[in-house]
Amino acid sequence: METMMLHRGRLIDHLHLVVEDYPDALRFYSAVLQVLNVPIGGSGDDYFWADELFVSTLGSEAAAGVPTGRHHLAFQAASREIVDAFHAAGVAAGGCDNGAPGLRPYHPQYYGAFLLDPAGNNIEAVYHGPAARSAPSVTVEFES
């Protein structure tokens, strides 16, 4: 079997979703991110963020008053069990099943689950199988 190398954290700085129903979005993302062990980093009356994901209302300063179109966003999961828990938590928090947890044909170990969030975005959790990581995440420190 050929070795595949994947890079994470070098292409996307952040993703901004503008939603019409902020409470539904906050409930959904709080539930699925908790399962993925990613805390909400900050929030206000019209926005929240977690790592590279930023979600805001139509009226927020960061938005242009128009909801974002349908996006596909895939979160990394540490195991198949976490993919399963992601799917269950997302459905319980108002998401719609868009592909039950299971193996996918993308590569032999690809195990994913898909949900539609309350705004209709296709949200996935994926586990690529056992792999060695050089670090759990990339840390960026800024000088003041």
PDB file of C-alpha atoms in Angstrom, residues 2-138:
ATOM      1  CA  GLU A   2       1.283   3.435  -0.928  1.00  0.00           C
ATOM      2  CA  THR A   3       1.851   5.967   1.860  1.00  0.00           C
ATOM      3  CA  MET A   4      -0.341   9.037   1.668  1.00  0.00           C
ATOM      4  CA  MET A   5       0.683  12.269   3.292  1.00  0.00           C
ATOM      5  CA  LEU A   6      -1.939  14.852   4.223  1.00  0.00           C
ATOM      6  CA  HIS A   7      -1.324  18.398   5.370  1.00  0.00           C
ATOM      7  CA  ARG A   8      -3.740  20.085   7.749  1.00  0.00           C
ATOM      8  CA  GLY A   9      -3.754  23.679   8.854  1.00  0.00           C
ATOM      9  CA  ARG A  10      -1.806  25.261   6.034  1.00  0.00           C
ATOM     10  CA  LEU A  11      -4.502  26.103   3.468  1.00  0.00           C
ATOM     11  CA  ILE A  12      -7.477  27.584   5.335  1.00  0.00           C
ATOM     12  CA  ASP A  13      -6.980  30.461   7.771  1.00  0.00           C
ATOM     13  CA  HIS A  14     -10.675  30.695   8.650  1.00  0.00           C
ATOM     14  CA  LEU A  15     -14.142  29.999   7.277  1.00  0.00           C
ATOM     15  CA  HIS A  16     -17.012  32.452   7.869  1.00  0.00           C
ATOM     16  CA  LEU A  17     -20.613  31.251   7.681  1.00  0.00           C
ATOM     17  CA  VAL A  18     -23.393  33.855   7.787  1.00  0.00           C
ATOM     18  CA  VAL A  19     -26.631  32.328   9.082  1.00  0.00           C
ATOM     19  CA  GLU A  20     -30.231  33.483   9.318  1.00  0.00           C
ATOM     20  CA  ASP A  21     -31.039  31.547  12.516  1.00  0.00           C
ATOM     21  CA  TYR A  22     -28.217  32.201  14.966  1.00  0.00           C
ATOM     22  CA  PRO A  23     -29.675  30.261  17.966  1.00  0.00           C
ATOM     23  CA  ASP A  24     -30.124  27.137  15.817  1.00  0.00           C
ATOM     24  CA  ALA A  25     -26.582  27.443  14.449  1.00  0.00           C
ATOM     25  CA  LEU A  26     -25.100  27.963  17.918  1.00  0.00           C
ATOM     26  CA  ARG A  27     -26.981  24.930  19.313  1.00  0.00           C
ATOM     27  CA  PHE A  28     -25.897  22.700  16.400  1.00  0.00           C
ATOM     28  CA  TYR A  29     -22.225  23.700  16.334  1.00  0.00           C
ATOM     29  CA  SER A  30     -21.901  23.677  20.131  1.00  0.00           C
ATOM     30  CA  ALA A  31     -23.101  20.059  20.139  1.00  0.00           C
ATOM     31  CA  VAL A  32     -20.935  18.730  17.307  1.00  0.00           C
ATOM     32  CA  LEU A  33     -17.816  20.665  18.334  1.00  0.00           C
ATOM     33  CA  GLN A  34     -18.108  19.392  21.909  1.00  0.00           C
ATOM     34  CA  VAL A  35     -18.049  15.808  20.585  1.00  0.00           C
ATOM     35  CA  LEU A  36     -14.979  16.668  18.499  1.00  0.00           C
ATOM     36  CA  ASN A  37     -13.314  18.149  21.622  1.00  0.00           C
ATOM     37  CA  VAL A  38     -13.090  21.630  20.063  1.00  0.00           C
ATOM     38  CA  PRO A  39     -14.272  24.390  22.408  1.00  0.00           C
ATOM     39  CA  ILE A  40     -16.147  27.494  21.319  1.00  0.00           C
ATOM     40  CA  GLY A  41     -13.364  30.083  21.468  1.00  0.00           C
ATOM     41  CA  GLY A  42     -15.532  33.155  21.851  1.00  0.00           C
ATOM     42  CA  SER A  43     -19.001  34.489  21.221  1.00  0.00           C
ATOM     43  CA  GLY A  44     -21.199  37.565  21.260  1.00  0.00           C
ATOM     44  CA  ASP A  45     -24.817  38.393  20.590  1.00  0.00           C
ATOM     45  CA  ASP A  46     -24.354  37.908  16.857  1.00  0.00           C
ATOM     46  CA  TYR A  47     -21.319  35.638  16.375  1.00  0.00           C
ATOM     47  CA  PHE A  48     -19.261  32.741  17.733  1.00  0.00           C
ATOM     48  CA  TRP A  49     -15.990  31.174  16.686  1.00  0.00           C
ATOM     49  CA  ALA A  50     -14.090  27.922  17.233  1.00  0.00           C
ATOM     50  CA  ASP A  51     -10.599  27.547  15.812  1.00  0.00           C
ATOM     51  CA  GLU A  52     -10.893  28.345  12.079  1.00  0.00           C
ATOM     52  CA  LEU A  53     -14.710  28.472  12.027  1.00  0.00           C
ATOM     53  CA  PHE A  54     -16.496  31.826  12.439  1.00  0.00           C
ATOM     54  CA  VAL A  55     -20.321  31.983  12.387  1.00  0.00           C
ATOM     55  CA  SER A  56     -22.321  35.205  12.474  1.00  0.00           C
ATOM     56  CA  THR A  57     -25.792  36.630  11.911  1.00  0.00           C
ATOM     57  CA  LEU A  58     -26.918  38.587   8.873  1.00  0.00           C
ATOM     58  CA  GLY A  59     -26.689  41.814  10.887  1.00  0.00           C
ATOM     59  CA  SER A  60     -23.250  41.276  12.380  1.00  0.00           C
ATOM     60  CA  GLU A  61     -20.467  43.713  11.608  1.00  0.00           C
ATOM     61  CA  ALA A  62     -18.533  40.887   9.898  1.00  0.00           C
ATOM     62  CA  ALA A  63     -21.379  40.000   7.493  1.00  0.00           C
ATOM     63  CA  ALA A  64     -22.671  41.766   4.406  1.00  0.00           C
ATOM     64  CA  GLY A  65     -26.322  41.098   5.280  1.00  0.00           C
ATOM     65  CA  VAL A  66     -26.559  38.018   3.064  1.00  0.00           C
ATOM     66  CA  PRO A  67     -26.381  34.398   4.241  1.00  0.00           C
ATOM     67  CA  THR A  68     -23.547  32.337   2.812  1.00  0.00           C
ATOM     68  CA  GLY A  69     -24.420  29.755   0.183  1.00  0.00           C
ATOM     69  CA  ARG A  70     -24.327  26.043   0.761  1.00  0.00           C
ATOM     70  CA  HIS A  71     -20.863  24.887   1.837  1.00  0.00           C
ATOM     71  CA  HIS A  72     -19.237  21.555   2.536  1.00  0.00           C
ATOM     72  CA  LEU A  73     -17.097  21.607   5.664  1.00  0.00           C
ATOM     73  CA  ALA A  74     -15.292  18.518   7.000  1.00  0.00           C
ATOM     74  CA  PHE A  75     -14.075  18.319  10.601  1.00  0.00           C
ATOM     75  CA  GLN A  76     -11.278  15.957  11.610  1.00  0.00           C
ATOM     76  CA  ALA A  77     -12.260  13.257  14.104  1.00  0.00           C
ATOM     77  CA  ALA A  78      -9.881  11.189  16.231  1.00  0.00           C
ATOM     78  CA  SER A  79     -11.758   7.880  15.821  1.00  0.00           C
ATOM     79  CA  ARG A  80     -14.715   6.141  14.214  1.00  0.00           C
ATOM     80  CA  GLU A  81     -16.522   6.340  17.549  1.00  0.00           C
ATOM     81  CA  ILE A  82     -16.207  10.134  17.497  1.00  0.00           C
ATOM     82  CA  VAL A  83     -17.607  10.233  13.944  1.00  0.00           C
ATOM     83  CA  ASP A  84     -20.576   8.202  15.203  1.00  0.00           C
ATOM     84  CA  ALA A  85     -21.031  10.516  18.213  1.00  0.00           C
ATOM     85  CA  PHE A  86     -20.750  13.592  15.962  1.00  0.00           C
ATOM     86  CA  HIS A  87     -23.587  12.323  13.798  1.00  0.00           C
ATOM     87  CA  ALA A  88     -25.815  11.496  16.781  1.00  0.00           C
ATOM     88  CA  ALA A  89     -25.115  14.828  18.512  1.00  0.00           C
ATOM     89  CA  GLY A  90     -25.745  16.783  15.323  1.00  0.00           C
ATOM     90  CA  VAL A  91     -29.095  15.111  14.651  1.00  0.00           C
ATOM     91  CA  ALA A  92     -30.115  15.646  18.296  1.00  0.00           C
ATOM     92  CA  ALA A  93     -29.169  19.335  18.006  1.00  0.00           C
ATOM     93  CA  GLY A  94     -31.292  20.027  14.927  1.00  0.00           C
ATOM     94  CA  GLY A  95     -29.129  18.792  12.073  1.00  0.00           C
ATOM     95  CA  CYS A  96     -30.466  16.502   9.349  1.00  0.00           C
ATOM     96  CA  ASP A  97     -28.852  13.223   8.342  1.00  0.00           C
ATOM     97  CA  ASN A  98     -27.053  13.581   5.011  1.00  0.00           C
ATOM     98  CA  GLY A  99     -25.052  10.339   5.137  1.00  0.00           C
ATOM     99  CA  ALA A 100     -24.893   7.951   8.097  1.00  0.00           C
ATOM    100  CA  PRO A 101     -21.497   7.056   9.583  1.00  0.00           C
ATOM    101  CA  GLY A 102     -19.609   4.547   7.505  1.00  0.00           C
ATOM    102  CA  LEU A 103     -16.700   3.763   5.229  1.00  0.00           C
ATOM    103  CA  ARG A 104     -16.486   5.840   2.068  1.00  0.00           C
ATOM    104  CA  PRO A 105     -14.727   4.974  -1.222  1.00  0.00           C
ATOM    105  CA  TYR A 106     -12.319   7.953  -1.097  1.00  0.00           C
ATOM    106  CA  HIS A 107      -9.549   5.768   0.327  1.00  0.00           C
ATOM    107  CA  PRO A 108      -9.548   2.431   2.214  1.00  0.00           C
ATOM    108  CA  GLN A 109      -9.694   3.880   5.765  1.00  0.00           C
ATOM    109  CA  TYR A 110     -12.000   6.905   5.112  1.00  0.00           C
ATOM    110  CA  TYR A 111     -14.814   6.784   7.689  1.00  0.00           C
ATOM    111  CA  GLY A 112     -17.207   9.714   7.591  1.00  0.00           C
ATOM    112  CA  ALA A 113     -20.658  10.987   8.474  1.00  0.00           C
ATOM    113  CA  PHE A 114     -22.584  13.868   6.937  1.00  0.00           C
ATOM    114  CA  LEU A 115     -25.174  16.263   8.341  1.00  0.00           C
ATOM    115  CA  LEU A 116     -27.008  19.279   7.019  1.00  0.00           C
ATOM    116  CA  ASP A 117     -26.729  22.064   9.582  1.00  0.00           C
ATOM    117  CA  PRO A 118     -29.774  24.275  10.262  1.00  0.00           C
ATOM    118  CA  ALA A 119     -28.701  26.598   7.410  1.00  0.00           C
ATOM    119  CA  GLY A 120     -28.368  23.728   4.900  1.00  0.00           C
ATOM    120  CA  ASN A 121     -24.569  23.424   4.893  1.00  0.00           C
ATOM    121  CA  ASN A 122     -23.145  19.929   4.391  1.00  0.00           C
ATOM    122  CA  ILE A 123     -21.099  19.265   7.545  1.00  0.00           C
ATOM    123  CA  GLU A 124     -18.921  16.175   7.808  1.00  0.00           C
ATOM    124  CA  ALA A 125     -16.775  14.466  10.400  1.00  0.00           C
ATOM    125  CA  VAL A 126     -14.055  12.212   8.999  1.00  0.00           C
ATOM    126  CA  TYR A 127     -11.570   9.758  10.474  1.00  0.00           C
ATOM    127  CA  HIS A 128      -8.812   8.745   8.032  1.00  0.00           C
ATOM    128  CA  GLY A 129      -7.655   5.723  10.027  1.00  0.00           C
ATOM    129  CA  PRO A 130      -4.635   5.156  12.240  1.00  0.00           C
ATOM    130  CA  ALA A 131      -1.907   7.664  11.464  1.00  0.00           C
ATOM    131  CA  ALA A 132       1.081   9.325  13.071  1.00  0.00           C
ATOM    132  CA  ARG A 133       0.793  13.088  13.536  1.00  0.00           C
ATOM    133  CA  SER A 134       3.749  15.381  13.964  1.00  0.00           C
ATOM    134  CA  ALA A 135       1.638  17.459  16.404  1.00  0.00           C
ATOM    135  CA  PRO A 136      -2.006  17.566  17.534  1.00  0.00           C
ATOM    136  CA  SER A 137      -2.393  21.015  15.983  1.00  0.00           C
ATOM    137  CA  VAL A 138      -0.437  23.908  14.584  1.00  0.00           C
TER     138      VAL A 138
END
